[in-house]
Short mmCIF file of C-alpha atoms and ligand atoms in Angstrom, two decimals:
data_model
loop_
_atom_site.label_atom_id
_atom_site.label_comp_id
_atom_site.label_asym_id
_atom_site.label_seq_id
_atom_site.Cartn_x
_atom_site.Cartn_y
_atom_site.Cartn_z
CA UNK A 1 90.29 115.48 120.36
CA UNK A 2 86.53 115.97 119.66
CA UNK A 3 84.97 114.71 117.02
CA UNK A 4 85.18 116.26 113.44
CA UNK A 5 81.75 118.46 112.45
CA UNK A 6 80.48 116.67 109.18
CA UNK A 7 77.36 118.94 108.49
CA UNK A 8 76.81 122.50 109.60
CA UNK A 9 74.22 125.05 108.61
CA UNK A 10 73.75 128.58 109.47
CA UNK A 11 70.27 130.66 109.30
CA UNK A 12 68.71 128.44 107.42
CA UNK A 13 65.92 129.85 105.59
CA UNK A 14 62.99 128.75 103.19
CA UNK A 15 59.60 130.62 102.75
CA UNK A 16 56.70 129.38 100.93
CA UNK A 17 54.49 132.62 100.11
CA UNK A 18 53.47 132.94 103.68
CA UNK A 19 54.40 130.30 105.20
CA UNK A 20 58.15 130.41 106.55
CA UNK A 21 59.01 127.09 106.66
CA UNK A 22 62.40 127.42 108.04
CA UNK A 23 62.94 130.45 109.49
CA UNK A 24 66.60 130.42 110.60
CA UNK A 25 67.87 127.18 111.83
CA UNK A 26 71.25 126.79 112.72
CA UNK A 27 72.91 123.48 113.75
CA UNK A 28 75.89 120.89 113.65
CA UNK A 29 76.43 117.78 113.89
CA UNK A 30 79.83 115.87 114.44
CA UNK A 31 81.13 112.25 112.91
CA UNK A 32 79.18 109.62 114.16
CA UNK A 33 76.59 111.50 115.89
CA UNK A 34 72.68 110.72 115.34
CA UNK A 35 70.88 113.89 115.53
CA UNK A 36 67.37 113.92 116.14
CA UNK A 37 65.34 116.84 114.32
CA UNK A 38 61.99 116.20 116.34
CA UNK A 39 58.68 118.84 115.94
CA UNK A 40 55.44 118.55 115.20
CA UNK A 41 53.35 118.14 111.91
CA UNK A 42 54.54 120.98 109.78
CA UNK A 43 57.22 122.58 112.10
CA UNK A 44 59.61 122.21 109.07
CA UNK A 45 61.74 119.21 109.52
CA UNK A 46 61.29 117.62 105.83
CA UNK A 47 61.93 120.66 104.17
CA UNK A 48 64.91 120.98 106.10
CA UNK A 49 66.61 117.92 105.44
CA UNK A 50 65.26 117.99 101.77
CA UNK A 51 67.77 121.65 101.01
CA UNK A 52 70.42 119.56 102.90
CA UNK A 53 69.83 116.55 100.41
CA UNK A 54 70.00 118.78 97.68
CA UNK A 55 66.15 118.49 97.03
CA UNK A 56 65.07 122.00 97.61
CA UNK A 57 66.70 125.16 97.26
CA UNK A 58 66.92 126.93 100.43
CA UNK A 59 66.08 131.39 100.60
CA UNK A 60 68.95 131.99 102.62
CA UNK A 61 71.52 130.77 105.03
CA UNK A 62 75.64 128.41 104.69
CA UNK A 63 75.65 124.67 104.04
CA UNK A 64 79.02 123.03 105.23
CA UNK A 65 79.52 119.41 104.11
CA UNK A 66 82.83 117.81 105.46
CA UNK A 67 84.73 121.38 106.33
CA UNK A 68 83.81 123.34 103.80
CA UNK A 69 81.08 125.85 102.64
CA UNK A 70 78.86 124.36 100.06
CA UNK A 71 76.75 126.18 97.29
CA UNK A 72 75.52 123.56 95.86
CA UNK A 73 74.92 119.62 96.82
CA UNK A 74 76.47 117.84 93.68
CA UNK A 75 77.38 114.92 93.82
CA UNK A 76 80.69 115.61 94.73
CA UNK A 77 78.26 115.06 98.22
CA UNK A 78 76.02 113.00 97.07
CA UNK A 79 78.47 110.32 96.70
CA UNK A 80 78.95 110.69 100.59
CA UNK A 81 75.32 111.35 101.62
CA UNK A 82 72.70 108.49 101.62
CA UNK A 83 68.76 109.37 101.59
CA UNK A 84 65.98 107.56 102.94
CA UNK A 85 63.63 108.27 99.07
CA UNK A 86 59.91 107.73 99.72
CA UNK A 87 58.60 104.23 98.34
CA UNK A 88 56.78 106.16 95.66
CA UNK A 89 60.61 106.51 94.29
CA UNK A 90 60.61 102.89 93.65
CA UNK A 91 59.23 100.60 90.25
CA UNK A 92 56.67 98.53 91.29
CA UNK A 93 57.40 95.28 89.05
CA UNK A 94 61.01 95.35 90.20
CA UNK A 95 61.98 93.24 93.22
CA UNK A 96 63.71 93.96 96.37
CA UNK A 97 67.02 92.58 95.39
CA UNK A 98 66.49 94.46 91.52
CA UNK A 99 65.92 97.62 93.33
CA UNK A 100 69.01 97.56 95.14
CA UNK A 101 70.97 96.85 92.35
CA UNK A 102 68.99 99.40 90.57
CA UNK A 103 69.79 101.91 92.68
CA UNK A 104 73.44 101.11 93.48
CA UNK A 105 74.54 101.64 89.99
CA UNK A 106 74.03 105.25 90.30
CA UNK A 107 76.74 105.82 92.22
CA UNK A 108 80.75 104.70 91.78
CA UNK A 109 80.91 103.32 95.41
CA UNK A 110 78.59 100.58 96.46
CA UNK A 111 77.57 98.04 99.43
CA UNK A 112 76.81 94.51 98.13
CA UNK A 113 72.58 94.62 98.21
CA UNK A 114 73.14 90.76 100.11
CA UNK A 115 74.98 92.85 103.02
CA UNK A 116 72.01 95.27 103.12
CA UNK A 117 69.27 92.45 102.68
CA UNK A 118 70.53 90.80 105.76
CA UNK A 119 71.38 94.45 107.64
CA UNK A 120 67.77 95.28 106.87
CA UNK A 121 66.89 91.83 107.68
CA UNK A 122 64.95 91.71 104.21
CA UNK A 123 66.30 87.98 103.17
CA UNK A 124 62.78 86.77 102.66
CA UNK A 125 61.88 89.17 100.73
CA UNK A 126 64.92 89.10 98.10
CA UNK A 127 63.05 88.28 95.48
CA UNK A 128 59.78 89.69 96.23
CA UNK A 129 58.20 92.50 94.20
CA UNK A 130 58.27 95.68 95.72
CA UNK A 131 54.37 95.86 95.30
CA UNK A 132 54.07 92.95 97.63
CA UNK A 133 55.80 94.43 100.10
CA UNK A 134 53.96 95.42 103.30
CA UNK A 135 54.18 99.29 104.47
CA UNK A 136 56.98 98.31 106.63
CA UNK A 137 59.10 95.83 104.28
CA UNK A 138 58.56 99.22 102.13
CA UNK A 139 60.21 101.98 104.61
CA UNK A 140 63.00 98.90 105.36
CA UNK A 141 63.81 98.88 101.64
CA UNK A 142 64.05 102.59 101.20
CA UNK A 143 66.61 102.44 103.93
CA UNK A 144 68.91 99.86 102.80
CA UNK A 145 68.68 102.15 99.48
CA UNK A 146 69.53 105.03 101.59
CA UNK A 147 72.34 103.12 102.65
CA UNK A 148 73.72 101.49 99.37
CA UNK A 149 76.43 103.97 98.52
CA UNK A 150 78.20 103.42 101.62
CA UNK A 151 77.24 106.94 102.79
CA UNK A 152 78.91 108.97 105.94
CA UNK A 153 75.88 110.66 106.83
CA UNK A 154 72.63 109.02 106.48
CA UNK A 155 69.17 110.76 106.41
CA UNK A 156 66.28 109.05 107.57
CA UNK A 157 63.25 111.11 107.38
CA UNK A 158 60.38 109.62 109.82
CA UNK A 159 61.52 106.05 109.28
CA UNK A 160 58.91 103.97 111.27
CA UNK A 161 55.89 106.20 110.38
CA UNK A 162 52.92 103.59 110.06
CA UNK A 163 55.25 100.59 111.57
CA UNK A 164 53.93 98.45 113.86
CA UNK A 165 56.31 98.53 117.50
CA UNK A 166 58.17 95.26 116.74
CA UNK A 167 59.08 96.41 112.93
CA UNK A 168 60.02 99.83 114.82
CA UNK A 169 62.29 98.05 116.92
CA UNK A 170 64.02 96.37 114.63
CA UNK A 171 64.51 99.72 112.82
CA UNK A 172 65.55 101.13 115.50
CA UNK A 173 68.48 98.34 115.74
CA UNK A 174 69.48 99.12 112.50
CA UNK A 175 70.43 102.27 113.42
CA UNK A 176 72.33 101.46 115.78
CA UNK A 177 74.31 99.35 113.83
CA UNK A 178 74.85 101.98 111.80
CA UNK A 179 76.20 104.39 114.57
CA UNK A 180 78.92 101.33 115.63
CA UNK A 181 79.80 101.36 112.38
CA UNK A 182 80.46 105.33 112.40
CA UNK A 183 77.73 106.97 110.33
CA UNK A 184 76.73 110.16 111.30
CA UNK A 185 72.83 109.86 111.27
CA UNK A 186 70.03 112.45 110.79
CA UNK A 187 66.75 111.44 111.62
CA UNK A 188 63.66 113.86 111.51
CA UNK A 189 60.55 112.29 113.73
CA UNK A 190 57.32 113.23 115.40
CA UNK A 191 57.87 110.26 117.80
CA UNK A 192 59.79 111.66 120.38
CA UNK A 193 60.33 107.42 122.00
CA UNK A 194 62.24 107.49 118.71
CA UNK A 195 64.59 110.63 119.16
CA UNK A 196 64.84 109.26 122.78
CA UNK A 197 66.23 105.95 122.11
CA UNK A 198 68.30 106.66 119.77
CA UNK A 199 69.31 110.09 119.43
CA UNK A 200 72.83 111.52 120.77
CA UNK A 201 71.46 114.68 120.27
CA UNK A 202 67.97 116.21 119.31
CA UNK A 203 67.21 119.70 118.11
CA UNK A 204 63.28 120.59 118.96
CA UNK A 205 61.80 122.86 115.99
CA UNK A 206 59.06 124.24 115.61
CA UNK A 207 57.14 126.70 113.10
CA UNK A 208 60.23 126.37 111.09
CA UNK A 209 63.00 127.85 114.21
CA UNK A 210 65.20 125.50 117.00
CA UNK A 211 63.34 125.81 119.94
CA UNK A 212 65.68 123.82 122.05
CA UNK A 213 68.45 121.69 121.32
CA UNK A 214 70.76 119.03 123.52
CA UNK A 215 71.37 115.76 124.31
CA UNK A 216 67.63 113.97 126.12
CA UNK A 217 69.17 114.71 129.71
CA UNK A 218 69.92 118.13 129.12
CA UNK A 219 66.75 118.73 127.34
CA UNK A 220 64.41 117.11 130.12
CA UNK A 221 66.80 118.77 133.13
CA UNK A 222 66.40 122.22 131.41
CA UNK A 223 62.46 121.98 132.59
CA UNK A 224 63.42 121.43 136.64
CA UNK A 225 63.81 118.18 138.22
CA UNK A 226 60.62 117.33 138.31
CA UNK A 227 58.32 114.16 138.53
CA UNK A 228 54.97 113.47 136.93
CA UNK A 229 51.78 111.89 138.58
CA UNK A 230 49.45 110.91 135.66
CA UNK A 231 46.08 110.07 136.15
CA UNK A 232 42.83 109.41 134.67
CA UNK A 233 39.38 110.72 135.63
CA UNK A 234 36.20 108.95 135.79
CA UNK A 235 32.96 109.15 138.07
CA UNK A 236 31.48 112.01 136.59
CA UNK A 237 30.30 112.14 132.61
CA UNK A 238 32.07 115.70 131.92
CA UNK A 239 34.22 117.78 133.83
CA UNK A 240 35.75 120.74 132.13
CA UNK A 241 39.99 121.15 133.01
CA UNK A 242 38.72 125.01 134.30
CA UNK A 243 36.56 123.88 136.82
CA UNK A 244 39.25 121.16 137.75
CA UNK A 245 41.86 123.79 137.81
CA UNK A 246 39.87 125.41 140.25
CA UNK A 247 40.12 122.49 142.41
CA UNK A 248 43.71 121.78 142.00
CA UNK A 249 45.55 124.93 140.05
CA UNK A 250 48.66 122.84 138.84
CA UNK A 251 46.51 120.62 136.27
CA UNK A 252 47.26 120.02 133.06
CA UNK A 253 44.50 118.43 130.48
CA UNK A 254 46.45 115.17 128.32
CA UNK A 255 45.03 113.30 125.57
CA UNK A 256 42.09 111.00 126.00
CA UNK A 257 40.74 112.21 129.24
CA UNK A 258 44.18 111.89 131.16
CA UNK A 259 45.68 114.90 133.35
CA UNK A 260 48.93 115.52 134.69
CA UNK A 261 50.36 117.41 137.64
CA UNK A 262 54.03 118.34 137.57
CA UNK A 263 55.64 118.39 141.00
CA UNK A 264 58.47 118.44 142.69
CA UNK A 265 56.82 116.94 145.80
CA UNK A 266 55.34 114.07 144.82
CA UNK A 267 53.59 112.66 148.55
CA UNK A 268 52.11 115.95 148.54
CA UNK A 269 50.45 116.44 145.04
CA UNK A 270 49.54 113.24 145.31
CA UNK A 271 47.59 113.31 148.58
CA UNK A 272 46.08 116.99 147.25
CA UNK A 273 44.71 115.02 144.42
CA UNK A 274 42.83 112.59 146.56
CA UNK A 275 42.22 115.36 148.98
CA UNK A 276 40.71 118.09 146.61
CA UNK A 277 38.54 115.22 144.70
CA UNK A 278 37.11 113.50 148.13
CA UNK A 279 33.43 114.21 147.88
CA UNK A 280 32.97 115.46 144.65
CA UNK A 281 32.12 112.67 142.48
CA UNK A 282 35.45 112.50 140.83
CA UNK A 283 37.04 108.83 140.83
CA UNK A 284 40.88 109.42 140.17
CA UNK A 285 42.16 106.23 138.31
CA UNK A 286 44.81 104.83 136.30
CA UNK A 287 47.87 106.93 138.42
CA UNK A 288 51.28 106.64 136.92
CA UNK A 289 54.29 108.38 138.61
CA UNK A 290 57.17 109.10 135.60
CA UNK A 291 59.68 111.29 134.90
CA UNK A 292 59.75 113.93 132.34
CA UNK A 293 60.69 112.95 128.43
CA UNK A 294 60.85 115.09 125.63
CA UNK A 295 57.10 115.28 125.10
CA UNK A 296 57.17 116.90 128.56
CA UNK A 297 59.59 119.52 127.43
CA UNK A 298 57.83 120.57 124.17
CA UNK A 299 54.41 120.43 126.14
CA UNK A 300 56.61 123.15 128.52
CA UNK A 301 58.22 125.12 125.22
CA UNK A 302 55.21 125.64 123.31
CA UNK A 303 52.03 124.84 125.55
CA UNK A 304 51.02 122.23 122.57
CA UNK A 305 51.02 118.50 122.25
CA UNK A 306 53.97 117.42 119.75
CA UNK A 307 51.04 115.38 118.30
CA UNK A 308 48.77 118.23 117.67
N1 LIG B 401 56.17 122.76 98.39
C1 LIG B 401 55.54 123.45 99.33
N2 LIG B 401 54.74 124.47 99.02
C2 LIG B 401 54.12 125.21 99.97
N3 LIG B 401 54.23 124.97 101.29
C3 LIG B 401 54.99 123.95 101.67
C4 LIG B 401 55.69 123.13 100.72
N4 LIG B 401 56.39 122.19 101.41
C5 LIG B 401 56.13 122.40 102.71
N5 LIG B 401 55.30 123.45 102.88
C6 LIG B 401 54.83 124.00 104.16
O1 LIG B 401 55.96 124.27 104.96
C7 LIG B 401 55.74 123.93 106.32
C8 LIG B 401 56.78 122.93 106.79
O2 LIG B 401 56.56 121.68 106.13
P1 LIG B 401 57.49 120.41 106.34
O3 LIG B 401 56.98 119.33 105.44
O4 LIG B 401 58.90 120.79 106.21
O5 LIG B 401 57.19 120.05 107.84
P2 LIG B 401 57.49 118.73 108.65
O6 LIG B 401 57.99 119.16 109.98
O7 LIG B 401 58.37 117.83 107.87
O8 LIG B 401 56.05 118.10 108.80
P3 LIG B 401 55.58 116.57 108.69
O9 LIG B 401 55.97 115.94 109.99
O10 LIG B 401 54.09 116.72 108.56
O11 LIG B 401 56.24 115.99 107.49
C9 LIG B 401 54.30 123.41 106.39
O12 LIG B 401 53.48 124.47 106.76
C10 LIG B 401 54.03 122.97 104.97
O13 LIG B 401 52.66 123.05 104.67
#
């Protein structure tokens, strides 16, 4: 039997004056899942989540919570949705284990905050004041509040945003204690490492519409099986990517004076490279072979950097 469909929504829609933030999205996500809403800056993914929290009133388009259609998210749903609030939610002078407390009495159903503490691994902090804490103490806290009513489906928005990689990781282990223990997971990023590790599906949007939407595998196998040769360039002070491309056509500018080639015959791109360059001042440098991730496929979608 497959799994049950917790959340749905159907042509989503939210305009602000001009700017159509979500312009039709349409998704669903089944018990247990963690979807991954990944885009760039802007592309929509806050307000999104924010009408399916209840936050924001969406233009247009059907909710479904647990089966059935929903015109409004009481807290008939709130009791079974947790949200990840921003720290500017919480009171400064209170500490971590006050806040949880604080925040747990809101609803009828609660998690003991020493169970979240240690989930969150937050024990030295207990009695800390929340204006102590550093930015990622902070983002750990509004998750174990996200958590405290025992919620079904959880909501993180960008969770790690300004983490340092071992406070990321740890987050990231969280979650996947949370998925063992059956939560259905939403998390909106701009990191797609993120929506790669931990995502059982991710849904690519972008200027406020799903651009393309699987599970990683699918997502990188829908642009070709295809390998990557990175490279830097150095030797020569500037070289612009046209008069490369007129050198070797398949080259692709990256961030920080890095180019990529995307082949499907490695040995021969590669020996091109060194080929094309002999001679011309151009020292090829730093080569990395890789396959495609997700960054790969929006780069493909859209012609744009998910970081842009
Ligand atoms: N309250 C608002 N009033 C006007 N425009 C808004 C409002 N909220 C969001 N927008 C605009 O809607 C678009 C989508 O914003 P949203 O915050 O949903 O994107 P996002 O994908 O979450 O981006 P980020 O990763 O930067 O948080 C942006 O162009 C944003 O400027």
């Amino acid at each position: 039997m497959s799994a049950e469909v917790v959340l749905g929504v159907k042509n989503l829609r939210k305009y602000y004056g001009q700017v159509k933030a979500v312009n039709g999205i349409s998704f669903e996500v089944k018990r247990g899942e963690c979807l991954a809403i990944l885009g760039p800056n802007g592309a929509g993914k806050t307000t999104t989540v924010e009408i399916l929290e209840g936050l924001r009133k969406p233009d247009a388009g059907e909710i479904y919570y647990f089966g059935k259609v929903v015109k409004r998210i009481d807290d008939s749903i709130k009791e079974r949705i947790g949200v990840q609030l921003q720290s500017s939610a919480f009171l400064e002078h209170l500490t971590v284990k006050e806040t949880l407390d604080f925040f747990g009495g809101l609803y009828s159903k609660r998690l003991p905050s020493k169970e979240l503490i240690r989930l969150l691994s937050l024990e030295e902090k207990v009695n800390a004041r929340v204006k102590g804490l550093s930015g990622g103490q902070l983002q750990r806290l509004a998750v174990a509040v996200a958590l405290i009513n025992d919620p079904e489906i959880v909501y993180l928005d960008e969770p790690t945003t300004g983490m340092d990689p071992q406070a990321r990781r740890m987050l990231w282990s969280t979650v996947e204690d949370l998925k063992k223990r059956g939560k259905t997971v939403i998390l909106t990023t701009h990191y797609m490492e993120e929506a790669e590790y931990l995502a059982d599906r991710v849904l690519i949007i972008d200027h406020g519409k799903v651009i393309a939407e699987g599970t990683v595998e699918e997502l990188i196998r829908s642009i070709g099986e295809q390998s990557i040769i990175e490279f830097s360039l150095a030797g020569i002070e500037t070289i612009s990517i046209e008069n490369l491309k007129k050198l070797l056509p398949d080259i692709e500018a990256l961030e920080e004076g890095r180019c990529m080639i995307t082949t499907n015959k490695v040995e021969e791109s590669l020996s091109q490279l060194f080929e094309k360059t002999k001679n011309t001042g151009i020292i090829i440098d730093d080569v990395i072979i890789r396959r495609p991730n997700l960054e790969d496929v929006f780069l493909k979608l859209t012609g744009r950097s998910l970081r842009d």
